[in-house]
PDB file of C-alpha atoms in Angstrom:
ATOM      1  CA  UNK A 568      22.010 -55.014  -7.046  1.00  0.00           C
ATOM      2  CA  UNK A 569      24.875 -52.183  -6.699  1.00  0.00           C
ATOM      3  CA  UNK A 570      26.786 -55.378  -5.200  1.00  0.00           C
ATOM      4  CA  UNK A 571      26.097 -57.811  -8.199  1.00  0.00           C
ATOM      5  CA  UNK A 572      26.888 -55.053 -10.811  1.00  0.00           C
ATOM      6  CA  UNK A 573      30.540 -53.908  -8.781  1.00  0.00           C
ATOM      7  CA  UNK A 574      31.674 -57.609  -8.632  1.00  0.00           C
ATOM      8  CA  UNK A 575      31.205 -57.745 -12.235  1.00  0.00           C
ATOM      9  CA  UNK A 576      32.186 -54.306 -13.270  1.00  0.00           C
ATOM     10  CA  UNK A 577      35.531 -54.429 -10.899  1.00  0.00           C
ATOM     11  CA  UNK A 578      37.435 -56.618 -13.371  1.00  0.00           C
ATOM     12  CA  UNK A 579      36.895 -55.263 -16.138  1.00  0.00           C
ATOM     13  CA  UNK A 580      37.834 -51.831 -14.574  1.00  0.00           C
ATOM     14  CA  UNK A 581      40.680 -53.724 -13.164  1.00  0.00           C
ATOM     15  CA  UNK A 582      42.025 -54.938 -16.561  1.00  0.00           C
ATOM     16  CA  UNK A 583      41.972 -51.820 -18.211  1.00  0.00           C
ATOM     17  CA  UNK A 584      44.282 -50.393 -15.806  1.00  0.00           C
ATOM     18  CA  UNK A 585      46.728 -52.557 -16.835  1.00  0.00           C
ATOM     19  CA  UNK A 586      49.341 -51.727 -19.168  1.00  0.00           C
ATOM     20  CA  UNK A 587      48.868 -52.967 -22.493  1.00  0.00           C
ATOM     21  CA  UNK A 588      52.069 -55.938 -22.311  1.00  0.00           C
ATOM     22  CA  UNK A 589      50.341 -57.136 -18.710  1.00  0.00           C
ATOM     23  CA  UNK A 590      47.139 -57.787 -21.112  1.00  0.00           C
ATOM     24  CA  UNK A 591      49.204 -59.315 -23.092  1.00  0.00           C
ATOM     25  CA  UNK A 592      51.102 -61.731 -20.993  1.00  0.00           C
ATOM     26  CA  UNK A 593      48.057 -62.687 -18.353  1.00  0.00           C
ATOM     27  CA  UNK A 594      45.985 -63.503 -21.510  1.00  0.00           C
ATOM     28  CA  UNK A 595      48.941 -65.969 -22.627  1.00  0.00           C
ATOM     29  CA  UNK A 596      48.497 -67.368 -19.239  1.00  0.00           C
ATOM     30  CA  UNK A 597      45.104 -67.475 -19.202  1.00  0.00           C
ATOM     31  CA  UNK A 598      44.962 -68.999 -22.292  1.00  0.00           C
ATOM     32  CA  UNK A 599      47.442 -71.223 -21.468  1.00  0.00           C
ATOM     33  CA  UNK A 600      45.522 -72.950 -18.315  1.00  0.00           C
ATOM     34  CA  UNK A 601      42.050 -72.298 -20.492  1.00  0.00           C
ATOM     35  CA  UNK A 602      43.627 -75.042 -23.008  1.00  0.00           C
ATOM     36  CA  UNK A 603      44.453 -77.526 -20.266  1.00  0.00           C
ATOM     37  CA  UNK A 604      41.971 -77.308 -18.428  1.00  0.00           C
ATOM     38  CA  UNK A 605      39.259 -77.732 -21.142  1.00  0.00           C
ATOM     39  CA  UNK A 606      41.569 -79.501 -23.586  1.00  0.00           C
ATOM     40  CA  UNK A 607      39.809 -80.493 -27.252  1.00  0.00           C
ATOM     41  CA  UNK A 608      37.093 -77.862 -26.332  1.00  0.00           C
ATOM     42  CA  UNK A 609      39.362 -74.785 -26.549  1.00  0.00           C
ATOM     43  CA  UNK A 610      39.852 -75.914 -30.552  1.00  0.00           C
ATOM     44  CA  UNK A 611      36.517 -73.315 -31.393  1.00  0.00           C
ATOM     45  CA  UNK A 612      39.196 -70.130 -30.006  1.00  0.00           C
ATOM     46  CA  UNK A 613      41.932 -70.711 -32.556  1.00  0.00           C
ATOM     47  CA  UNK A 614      39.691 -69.037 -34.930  1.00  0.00           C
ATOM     48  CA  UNK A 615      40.171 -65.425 -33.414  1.00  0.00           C
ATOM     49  CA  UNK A 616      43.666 -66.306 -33.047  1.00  0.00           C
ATOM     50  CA  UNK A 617      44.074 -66.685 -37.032  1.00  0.00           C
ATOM     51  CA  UNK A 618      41.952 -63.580 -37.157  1.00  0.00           C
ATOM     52  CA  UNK A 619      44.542 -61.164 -34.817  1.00  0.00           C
ATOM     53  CA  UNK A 620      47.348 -62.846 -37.105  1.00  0.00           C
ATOM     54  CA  UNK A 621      45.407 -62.056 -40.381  1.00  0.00           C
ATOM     55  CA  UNK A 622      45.568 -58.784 -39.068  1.00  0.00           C
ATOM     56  CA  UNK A 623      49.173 -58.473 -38.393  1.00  0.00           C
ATOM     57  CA  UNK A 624      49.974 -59.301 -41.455  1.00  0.00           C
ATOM     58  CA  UNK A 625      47.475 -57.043 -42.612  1.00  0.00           C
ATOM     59  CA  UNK A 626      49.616 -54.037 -41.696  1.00  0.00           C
ATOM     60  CA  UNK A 627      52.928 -55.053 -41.924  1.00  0.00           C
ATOM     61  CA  UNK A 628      53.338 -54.240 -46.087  1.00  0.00           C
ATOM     62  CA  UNK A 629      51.733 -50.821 -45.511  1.00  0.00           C
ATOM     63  CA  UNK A 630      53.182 -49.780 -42.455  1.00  0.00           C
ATOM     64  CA  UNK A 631      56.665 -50.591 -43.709  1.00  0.00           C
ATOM     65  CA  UNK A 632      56.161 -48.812 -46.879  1.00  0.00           C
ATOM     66  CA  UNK A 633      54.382 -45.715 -45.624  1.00  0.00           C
ATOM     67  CA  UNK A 634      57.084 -45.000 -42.801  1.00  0.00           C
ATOM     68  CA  UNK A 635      59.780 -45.583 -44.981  1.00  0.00           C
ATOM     69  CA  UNK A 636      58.494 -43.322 -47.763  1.00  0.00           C
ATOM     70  CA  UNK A 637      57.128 -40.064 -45.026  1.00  0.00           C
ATOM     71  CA  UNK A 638      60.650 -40.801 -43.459  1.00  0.00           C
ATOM     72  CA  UNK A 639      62.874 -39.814 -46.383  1.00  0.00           C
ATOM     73  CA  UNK A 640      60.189 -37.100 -47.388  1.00  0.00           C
ATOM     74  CA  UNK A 641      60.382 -35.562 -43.879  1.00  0.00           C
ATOM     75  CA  UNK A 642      63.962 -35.087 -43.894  1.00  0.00           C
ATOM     76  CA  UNK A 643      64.723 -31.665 -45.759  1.00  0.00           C
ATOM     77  CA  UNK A 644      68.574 -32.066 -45.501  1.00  0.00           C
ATOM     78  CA  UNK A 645      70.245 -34.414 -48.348  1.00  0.00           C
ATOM     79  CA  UNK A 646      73.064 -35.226 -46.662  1.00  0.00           C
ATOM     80  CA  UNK A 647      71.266 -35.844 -43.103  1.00  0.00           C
ATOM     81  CA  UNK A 648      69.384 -38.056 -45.008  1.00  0.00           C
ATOM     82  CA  UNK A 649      72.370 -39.831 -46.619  1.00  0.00           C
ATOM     83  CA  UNK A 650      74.523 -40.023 -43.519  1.00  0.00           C
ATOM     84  CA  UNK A 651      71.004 -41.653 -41.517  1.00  0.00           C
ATOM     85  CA  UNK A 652      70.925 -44.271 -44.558  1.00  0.00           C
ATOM     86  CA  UNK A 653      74.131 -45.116 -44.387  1.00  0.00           C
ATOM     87  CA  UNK A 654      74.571 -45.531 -40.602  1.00  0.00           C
ATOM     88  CA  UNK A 655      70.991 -47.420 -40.971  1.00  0.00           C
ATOM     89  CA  UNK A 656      72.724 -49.934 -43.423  1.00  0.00           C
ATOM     90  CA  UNK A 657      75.701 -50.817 -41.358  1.00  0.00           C
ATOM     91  CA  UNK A 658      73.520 -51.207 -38.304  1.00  0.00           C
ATOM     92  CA  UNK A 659      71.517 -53.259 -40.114  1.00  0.00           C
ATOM     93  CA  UNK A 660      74.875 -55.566 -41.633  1.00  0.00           C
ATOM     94  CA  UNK A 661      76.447 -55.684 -38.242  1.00  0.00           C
ATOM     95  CA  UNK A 662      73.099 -56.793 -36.155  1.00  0.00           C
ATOM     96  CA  UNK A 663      72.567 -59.756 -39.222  1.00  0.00           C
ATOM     97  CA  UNK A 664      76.072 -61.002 -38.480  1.00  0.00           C
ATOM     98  CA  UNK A 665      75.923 -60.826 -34.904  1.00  0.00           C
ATOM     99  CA  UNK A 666      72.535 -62.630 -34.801  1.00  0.00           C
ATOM    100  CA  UNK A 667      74.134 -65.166 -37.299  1.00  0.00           C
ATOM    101  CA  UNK A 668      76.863 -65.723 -34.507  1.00  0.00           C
ATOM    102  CA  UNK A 669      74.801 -66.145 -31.717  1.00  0.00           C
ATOM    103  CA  UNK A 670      71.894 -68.100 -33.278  1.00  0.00           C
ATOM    104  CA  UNK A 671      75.063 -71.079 -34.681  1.00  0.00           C
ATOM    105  CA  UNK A 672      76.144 -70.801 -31.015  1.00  0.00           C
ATOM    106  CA  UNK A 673      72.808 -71.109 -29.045  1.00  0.00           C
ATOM    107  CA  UNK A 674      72.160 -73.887 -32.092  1.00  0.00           C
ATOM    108  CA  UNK A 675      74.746 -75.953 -31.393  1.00  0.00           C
ATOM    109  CA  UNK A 676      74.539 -75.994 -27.442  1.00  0.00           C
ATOM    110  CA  UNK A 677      71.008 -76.187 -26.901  1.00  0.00           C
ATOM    111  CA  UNK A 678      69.572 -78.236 -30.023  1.00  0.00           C
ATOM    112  CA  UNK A 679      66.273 -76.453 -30.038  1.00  0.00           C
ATOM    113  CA  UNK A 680      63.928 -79.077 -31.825  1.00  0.00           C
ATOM    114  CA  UNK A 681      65.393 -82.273 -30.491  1.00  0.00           C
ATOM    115  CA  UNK A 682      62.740 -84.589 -29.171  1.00  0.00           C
ATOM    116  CA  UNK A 683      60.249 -83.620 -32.117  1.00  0.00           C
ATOM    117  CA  UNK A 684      59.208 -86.797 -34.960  1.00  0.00           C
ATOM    118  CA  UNK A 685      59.832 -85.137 -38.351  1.00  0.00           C
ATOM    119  CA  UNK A 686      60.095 -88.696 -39.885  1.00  0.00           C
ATOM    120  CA  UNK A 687      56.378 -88.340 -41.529  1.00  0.00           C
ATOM    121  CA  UNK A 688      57.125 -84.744 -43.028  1.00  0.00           C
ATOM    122  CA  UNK A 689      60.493 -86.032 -44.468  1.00  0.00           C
ATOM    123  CA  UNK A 690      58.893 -86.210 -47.570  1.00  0.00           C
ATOM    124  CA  UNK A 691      57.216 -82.740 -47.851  1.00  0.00           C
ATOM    125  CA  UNK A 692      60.663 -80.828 -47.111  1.00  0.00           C
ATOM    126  CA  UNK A 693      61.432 -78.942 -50.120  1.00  0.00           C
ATOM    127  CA  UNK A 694      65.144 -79.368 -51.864  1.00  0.00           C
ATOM    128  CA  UNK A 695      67.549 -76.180 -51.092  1.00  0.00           C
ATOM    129  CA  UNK A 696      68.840 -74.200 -53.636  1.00  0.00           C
ATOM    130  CA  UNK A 697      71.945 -72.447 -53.366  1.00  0.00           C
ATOM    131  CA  UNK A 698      70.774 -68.559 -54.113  1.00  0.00           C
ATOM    132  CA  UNK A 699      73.639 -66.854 -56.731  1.00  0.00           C
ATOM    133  CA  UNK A 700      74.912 -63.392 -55.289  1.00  0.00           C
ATOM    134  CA  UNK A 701      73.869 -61.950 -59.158  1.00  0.00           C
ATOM    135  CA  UNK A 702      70.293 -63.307 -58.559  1.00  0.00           C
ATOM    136  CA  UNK A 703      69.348 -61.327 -55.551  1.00  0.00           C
ATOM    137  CA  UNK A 704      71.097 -58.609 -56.641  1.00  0.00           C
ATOM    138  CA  UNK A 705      69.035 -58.726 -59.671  1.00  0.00           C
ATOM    139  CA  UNK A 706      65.741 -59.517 -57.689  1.00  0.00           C
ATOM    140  CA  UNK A 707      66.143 -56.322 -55.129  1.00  0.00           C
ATOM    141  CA  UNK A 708      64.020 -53.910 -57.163  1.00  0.00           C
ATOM    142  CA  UNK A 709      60.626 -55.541 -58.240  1.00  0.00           C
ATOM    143  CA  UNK A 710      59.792 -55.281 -61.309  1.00  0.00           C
ATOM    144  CA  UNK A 711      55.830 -55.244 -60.238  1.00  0.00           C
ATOM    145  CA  UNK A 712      55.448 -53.332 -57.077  1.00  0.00           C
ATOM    146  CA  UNK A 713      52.105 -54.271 -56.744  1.00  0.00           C
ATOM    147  CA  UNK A 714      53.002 -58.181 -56.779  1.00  0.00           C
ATOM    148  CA  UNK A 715      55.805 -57.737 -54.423  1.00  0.00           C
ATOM    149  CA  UNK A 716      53.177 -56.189 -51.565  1.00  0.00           C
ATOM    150  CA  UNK A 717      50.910 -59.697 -52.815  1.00  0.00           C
ATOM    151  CA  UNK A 718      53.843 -61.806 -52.234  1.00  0.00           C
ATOM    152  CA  UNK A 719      55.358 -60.112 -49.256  1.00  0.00           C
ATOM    153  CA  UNK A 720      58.865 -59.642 -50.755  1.00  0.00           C
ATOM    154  CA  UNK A 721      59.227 -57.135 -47.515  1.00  0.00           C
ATOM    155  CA  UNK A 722      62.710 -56.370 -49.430  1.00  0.00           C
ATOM    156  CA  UNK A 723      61.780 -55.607 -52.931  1.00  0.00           C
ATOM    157  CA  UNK A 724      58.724 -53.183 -50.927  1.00  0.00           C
ATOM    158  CA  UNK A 725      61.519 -51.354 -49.079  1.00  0.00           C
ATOM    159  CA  UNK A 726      63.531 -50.970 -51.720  1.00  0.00           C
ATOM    160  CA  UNK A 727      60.472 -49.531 -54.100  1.00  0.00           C
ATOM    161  CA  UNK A 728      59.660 -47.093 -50.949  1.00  0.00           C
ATOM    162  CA  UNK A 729      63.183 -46.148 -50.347  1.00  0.00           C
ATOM    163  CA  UNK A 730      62.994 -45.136 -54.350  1.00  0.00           C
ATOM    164  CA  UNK A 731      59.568 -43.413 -54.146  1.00  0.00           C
ATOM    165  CA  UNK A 732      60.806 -41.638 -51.226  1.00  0.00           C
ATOM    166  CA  UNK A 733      64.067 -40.096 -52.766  1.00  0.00           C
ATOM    167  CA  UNK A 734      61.940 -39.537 -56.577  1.00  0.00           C
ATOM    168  CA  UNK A 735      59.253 -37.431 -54.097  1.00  0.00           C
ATOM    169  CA  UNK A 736      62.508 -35.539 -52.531  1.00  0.00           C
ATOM    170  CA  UNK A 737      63.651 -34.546 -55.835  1.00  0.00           C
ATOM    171  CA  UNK A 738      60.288 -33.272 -57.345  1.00  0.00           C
ATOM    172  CA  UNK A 739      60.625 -30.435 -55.206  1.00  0.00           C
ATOM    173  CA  UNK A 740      57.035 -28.450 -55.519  1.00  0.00           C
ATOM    174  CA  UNK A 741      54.999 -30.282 -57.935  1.00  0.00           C
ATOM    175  CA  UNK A 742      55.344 -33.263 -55.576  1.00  0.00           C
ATOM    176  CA  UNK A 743      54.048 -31.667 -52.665  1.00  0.00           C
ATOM    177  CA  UNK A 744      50.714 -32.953 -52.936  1.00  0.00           C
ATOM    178  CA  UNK A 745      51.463 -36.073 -53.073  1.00  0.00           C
ATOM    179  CA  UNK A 746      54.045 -35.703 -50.140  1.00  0.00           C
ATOM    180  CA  UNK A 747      51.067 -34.376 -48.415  1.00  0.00           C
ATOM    181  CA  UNK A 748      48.710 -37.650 -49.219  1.00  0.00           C
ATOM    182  CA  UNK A 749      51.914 -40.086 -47.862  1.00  0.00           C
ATOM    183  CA  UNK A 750      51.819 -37.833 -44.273  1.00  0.00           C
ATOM    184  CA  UNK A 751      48.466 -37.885 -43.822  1.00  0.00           C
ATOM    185  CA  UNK A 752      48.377 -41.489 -44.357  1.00  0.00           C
ATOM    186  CA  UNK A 753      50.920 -42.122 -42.336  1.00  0.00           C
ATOM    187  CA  UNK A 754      48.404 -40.820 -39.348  1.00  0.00           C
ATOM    188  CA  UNK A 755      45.675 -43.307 -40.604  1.00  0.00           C
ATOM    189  CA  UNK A 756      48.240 -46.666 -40.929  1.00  0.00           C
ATOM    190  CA  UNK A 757      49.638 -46.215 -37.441  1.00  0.00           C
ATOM    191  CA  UNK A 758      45.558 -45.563 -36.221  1.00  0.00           C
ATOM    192  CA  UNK A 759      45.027 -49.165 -37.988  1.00  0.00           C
ATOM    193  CA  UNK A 760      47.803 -50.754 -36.628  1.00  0.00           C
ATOM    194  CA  UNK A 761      46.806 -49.061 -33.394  1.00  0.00           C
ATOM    195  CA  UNK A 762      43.294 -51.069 -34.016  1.00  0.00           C
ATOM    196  CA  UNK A 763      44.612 -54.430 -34.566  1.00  0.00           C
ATOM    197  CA  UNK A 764      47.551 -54.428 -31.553  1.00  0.00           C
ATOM    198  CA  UNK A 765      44.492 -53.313 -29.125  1.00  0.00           C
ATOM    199  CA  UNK A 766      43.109 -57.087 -29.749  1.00  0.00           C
ATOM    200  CA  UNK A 767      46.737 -58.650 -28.545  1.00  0.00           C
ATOM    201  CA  UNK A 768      45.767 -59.859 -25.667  1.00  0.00           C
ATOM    202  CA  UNK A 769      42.226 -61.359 -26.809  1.00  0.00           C
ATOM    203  CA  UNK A 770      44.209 -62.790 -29.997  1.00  0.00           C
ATOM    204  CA  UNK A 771      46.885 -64.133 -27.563  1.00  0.00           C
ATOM    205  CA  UNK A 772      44.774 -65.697 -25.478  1.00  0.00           C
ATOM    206  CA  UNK A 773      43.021 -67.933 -27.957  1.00  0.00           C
ATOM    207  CA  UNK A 774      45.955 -68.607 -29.751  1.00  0.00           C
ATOM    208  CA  UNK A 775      47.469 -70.024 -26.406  1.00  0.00           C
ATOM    209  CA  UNK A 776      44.759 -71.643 -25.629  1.00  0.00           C
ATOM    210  CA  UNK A 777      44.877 -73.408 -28.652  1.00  0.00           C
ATOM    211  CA  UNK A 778      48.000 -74.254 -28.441  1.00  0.00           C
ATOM    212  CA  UNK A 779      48.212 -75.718 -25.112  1.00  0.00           C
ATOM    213  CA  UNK A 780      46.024 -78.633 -24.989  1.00  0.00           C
ATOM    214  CA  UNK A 781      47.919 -81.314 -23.453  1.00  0.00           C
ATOM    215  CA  UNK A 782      48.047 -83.327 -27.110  1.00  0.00           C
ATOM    216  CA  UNK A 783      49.994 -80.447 -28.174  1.00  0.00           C
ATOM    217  CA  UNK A 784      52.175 -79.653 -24.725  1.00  0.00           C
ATOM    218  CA  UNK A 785      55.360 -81.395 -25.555  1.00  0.00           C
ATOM    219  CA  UNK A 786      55.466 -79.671 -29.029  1.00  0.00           C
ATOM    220  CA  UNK A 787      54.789 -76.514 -26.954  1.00  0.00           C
ATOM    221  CA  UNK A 788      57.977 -77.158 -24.515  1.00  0.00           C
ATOM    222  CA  UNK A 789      60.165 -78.235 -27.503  1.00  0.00           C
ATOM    223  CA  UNK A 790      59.114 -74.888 -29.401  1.00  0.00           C
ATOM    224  CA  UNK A 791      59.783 -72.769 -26.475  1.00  0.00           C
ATOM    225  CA  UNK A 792      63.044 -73.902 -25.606  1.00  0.00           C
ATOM    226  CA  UNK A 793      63.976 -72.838 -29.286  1.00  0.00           C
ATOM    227  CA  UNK A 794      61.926 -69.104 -28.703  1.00  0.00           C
ATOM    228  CA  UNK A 795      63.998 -69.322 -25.150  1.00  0.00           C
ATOM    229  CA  UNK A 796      67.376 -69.074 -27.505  1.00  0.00           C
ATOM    230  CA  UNK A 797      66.569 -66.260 -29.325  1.00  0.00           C
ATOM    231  CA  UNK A 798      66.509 -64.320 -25.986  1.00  0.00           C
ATOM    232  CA  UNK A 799      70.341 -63.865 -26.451  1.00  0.00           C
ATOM    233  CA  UNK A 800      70.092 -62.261 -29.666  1.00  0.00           C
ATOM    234  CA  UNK A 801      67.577 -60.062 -28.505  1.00  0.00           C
ATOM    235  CA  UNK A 802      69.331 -58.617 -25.676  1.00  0.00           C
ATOM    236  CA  UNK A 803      72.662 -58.303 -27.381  1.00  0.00           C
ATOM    237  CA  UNK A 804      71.674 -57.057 -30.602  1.00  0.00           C
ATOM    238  CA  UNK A 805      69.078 -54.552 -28.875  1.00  0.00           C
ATOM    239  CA  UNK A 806      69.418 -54.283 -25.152  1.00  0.00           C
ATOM    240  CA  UNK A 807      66.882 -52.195 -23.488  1.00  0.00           C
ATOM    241  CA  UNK A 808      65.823 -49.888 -26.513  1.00  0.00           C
ATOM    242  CA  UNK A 809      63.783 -53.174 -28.120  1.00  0.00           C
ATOM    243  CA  UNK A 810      61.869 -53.442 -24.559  1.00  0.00           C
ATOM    244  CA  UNK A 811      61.156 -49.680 -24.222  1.00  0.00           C
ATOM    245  CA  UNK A 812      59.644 -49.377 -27.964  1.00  0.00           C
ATOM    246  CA  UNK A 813      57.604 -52.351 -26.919  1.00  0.00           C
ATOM    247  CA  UNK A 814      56.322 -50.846 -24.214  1.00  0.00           C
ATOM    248  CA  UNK A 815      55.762 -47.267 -25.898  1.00  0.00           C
ATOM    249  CA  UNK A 816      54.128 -48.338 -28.903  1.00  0.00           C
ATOM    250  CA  UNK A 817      51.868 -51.008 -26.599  1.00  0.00           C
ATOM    251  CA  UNK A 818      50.742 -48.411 -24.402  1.00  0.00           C
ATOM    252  CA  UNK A 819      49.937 -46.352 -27.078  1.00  0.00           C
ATOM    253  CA  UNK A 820      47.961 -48.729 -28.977  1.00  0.00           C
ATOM    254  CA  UNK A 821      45.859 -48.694 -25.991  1.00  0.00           C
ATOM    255  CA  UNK A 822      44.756 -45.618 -26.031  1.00  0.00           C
ATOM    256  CA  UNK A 823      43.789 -45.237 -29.714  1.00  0.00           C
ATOM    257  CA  UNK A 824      40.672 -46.834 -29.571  1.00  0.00           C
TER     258      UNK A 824
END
């Protein structure tokens, strides 16, 4: 009996000694020969998958706005906090243009999509606008807040929090409570992002299974030799600091719940 239980107990002790990114690759693998192996009959997992994406998009409105806002009310030196913007901003332009670059280059080498029929959805593709330099100036603080969280303008949000932030900075005093209600929140955002990471690997896993039924294996390769060129831009634009945070924040995750 102490056999039967060990033999079962010994991989799940075994997976929880792994770091939170192994779960998350060896369930994209698993996944992965879970959908070829059983083929149509993996289509019942890409519920949970939706469900761990639901959930990512769950936090990403309030985690952006939150940080931003308990960032800019955290700092008590003005011009600390105006040198950080600014440096923030041209990090920001220079790391655009440089992805710009490299994603035209990669582009125009590798033709990521070629071998995919987009001769039925011809039809459905929207016509492009050209977008007026006034307009999005003139669209870059919402005029609802609340519609641009519903609509997931992530812009217009982190332009209202960058706002809030600096209005809270200049209350002074009579702010503090409220300054008080944005840090303490901050503690319960990060705990439900914390939450919903912890289910990567599960979400990954169906997901991938989903995905890679053998009906849908040559749209797989096709895709992944287009997420294969964004590898440049990753590692030029952010070297080793993107992998670390990864890493941190994974691990950390973990051990929340």
């Amino acid at each position: 009996m102490k056999q039967i239980l060990f033999s079962i107990s010994y991989p799940i002790r075994l997976w929880r000694c792994l770091k939170s990114w192994q779960q998350v690759i060896l369930g994209l693998i698993l996944g992965a020969l879970f959908g070829l192996v059983f083929k149509s009959s993996a289509e019942f997992l890409k519920p949970f998958g939706d469900l761990f994406i639901n959930g990512i998009n769950m936090i990403v409105m309030p985690l952006v706005f939150i940080a931003i806002v308990s960032a800019i009310t955290s700092v008590s030196d003005g011009n600390k906090m105006r040198r950080v913007g600014l440096r923030a901003i041209a990090l920001y332009a220079m790391t655009m243009v440089l992805a710009a670059i490299i994603g035209i280059s990669v582009a125009a080498v590798v033709h990521p999509g070629a071998g995919l029929a987009y001769a039925h959805q011809l039809q459905q593709v929207p016509e492009l606008h050209h977008i007026k330099w006034q307009n999005f100036i003139s669209q870059l603080i919402p005029a609802n807040p609340l519609k641009a969280f519903v609509d997931g303008n992530i812009l217009q949000v982190i332009v209202f929090a960058i706002l809030l932030g600096i209005a809270l900075k200049q209350a002074g005093e009579k702010a503090a409570p409220v300054v008080n209600f944005f840090q303490s929140f901050t503690h319960v955002v990060f705990r439900l992002a914390g939450i919903v990471i912890s289910f990567a690997p599960y979400g990954v896993f169906a997901l991938s299974a989903w995905v890679f039924q053998p009906i849908r294996l040559r749209s797989v390769m096709v895709v992944g030799e287009a997420g294969f060129c964004c590898l440049p831009r990753l590692h030029f634009t952010y070297g080793d600091c993107l992998w670390r945070w990864l890493e941190s924040h994974a691990d950390e995750a973990s051990r929340l719940l």
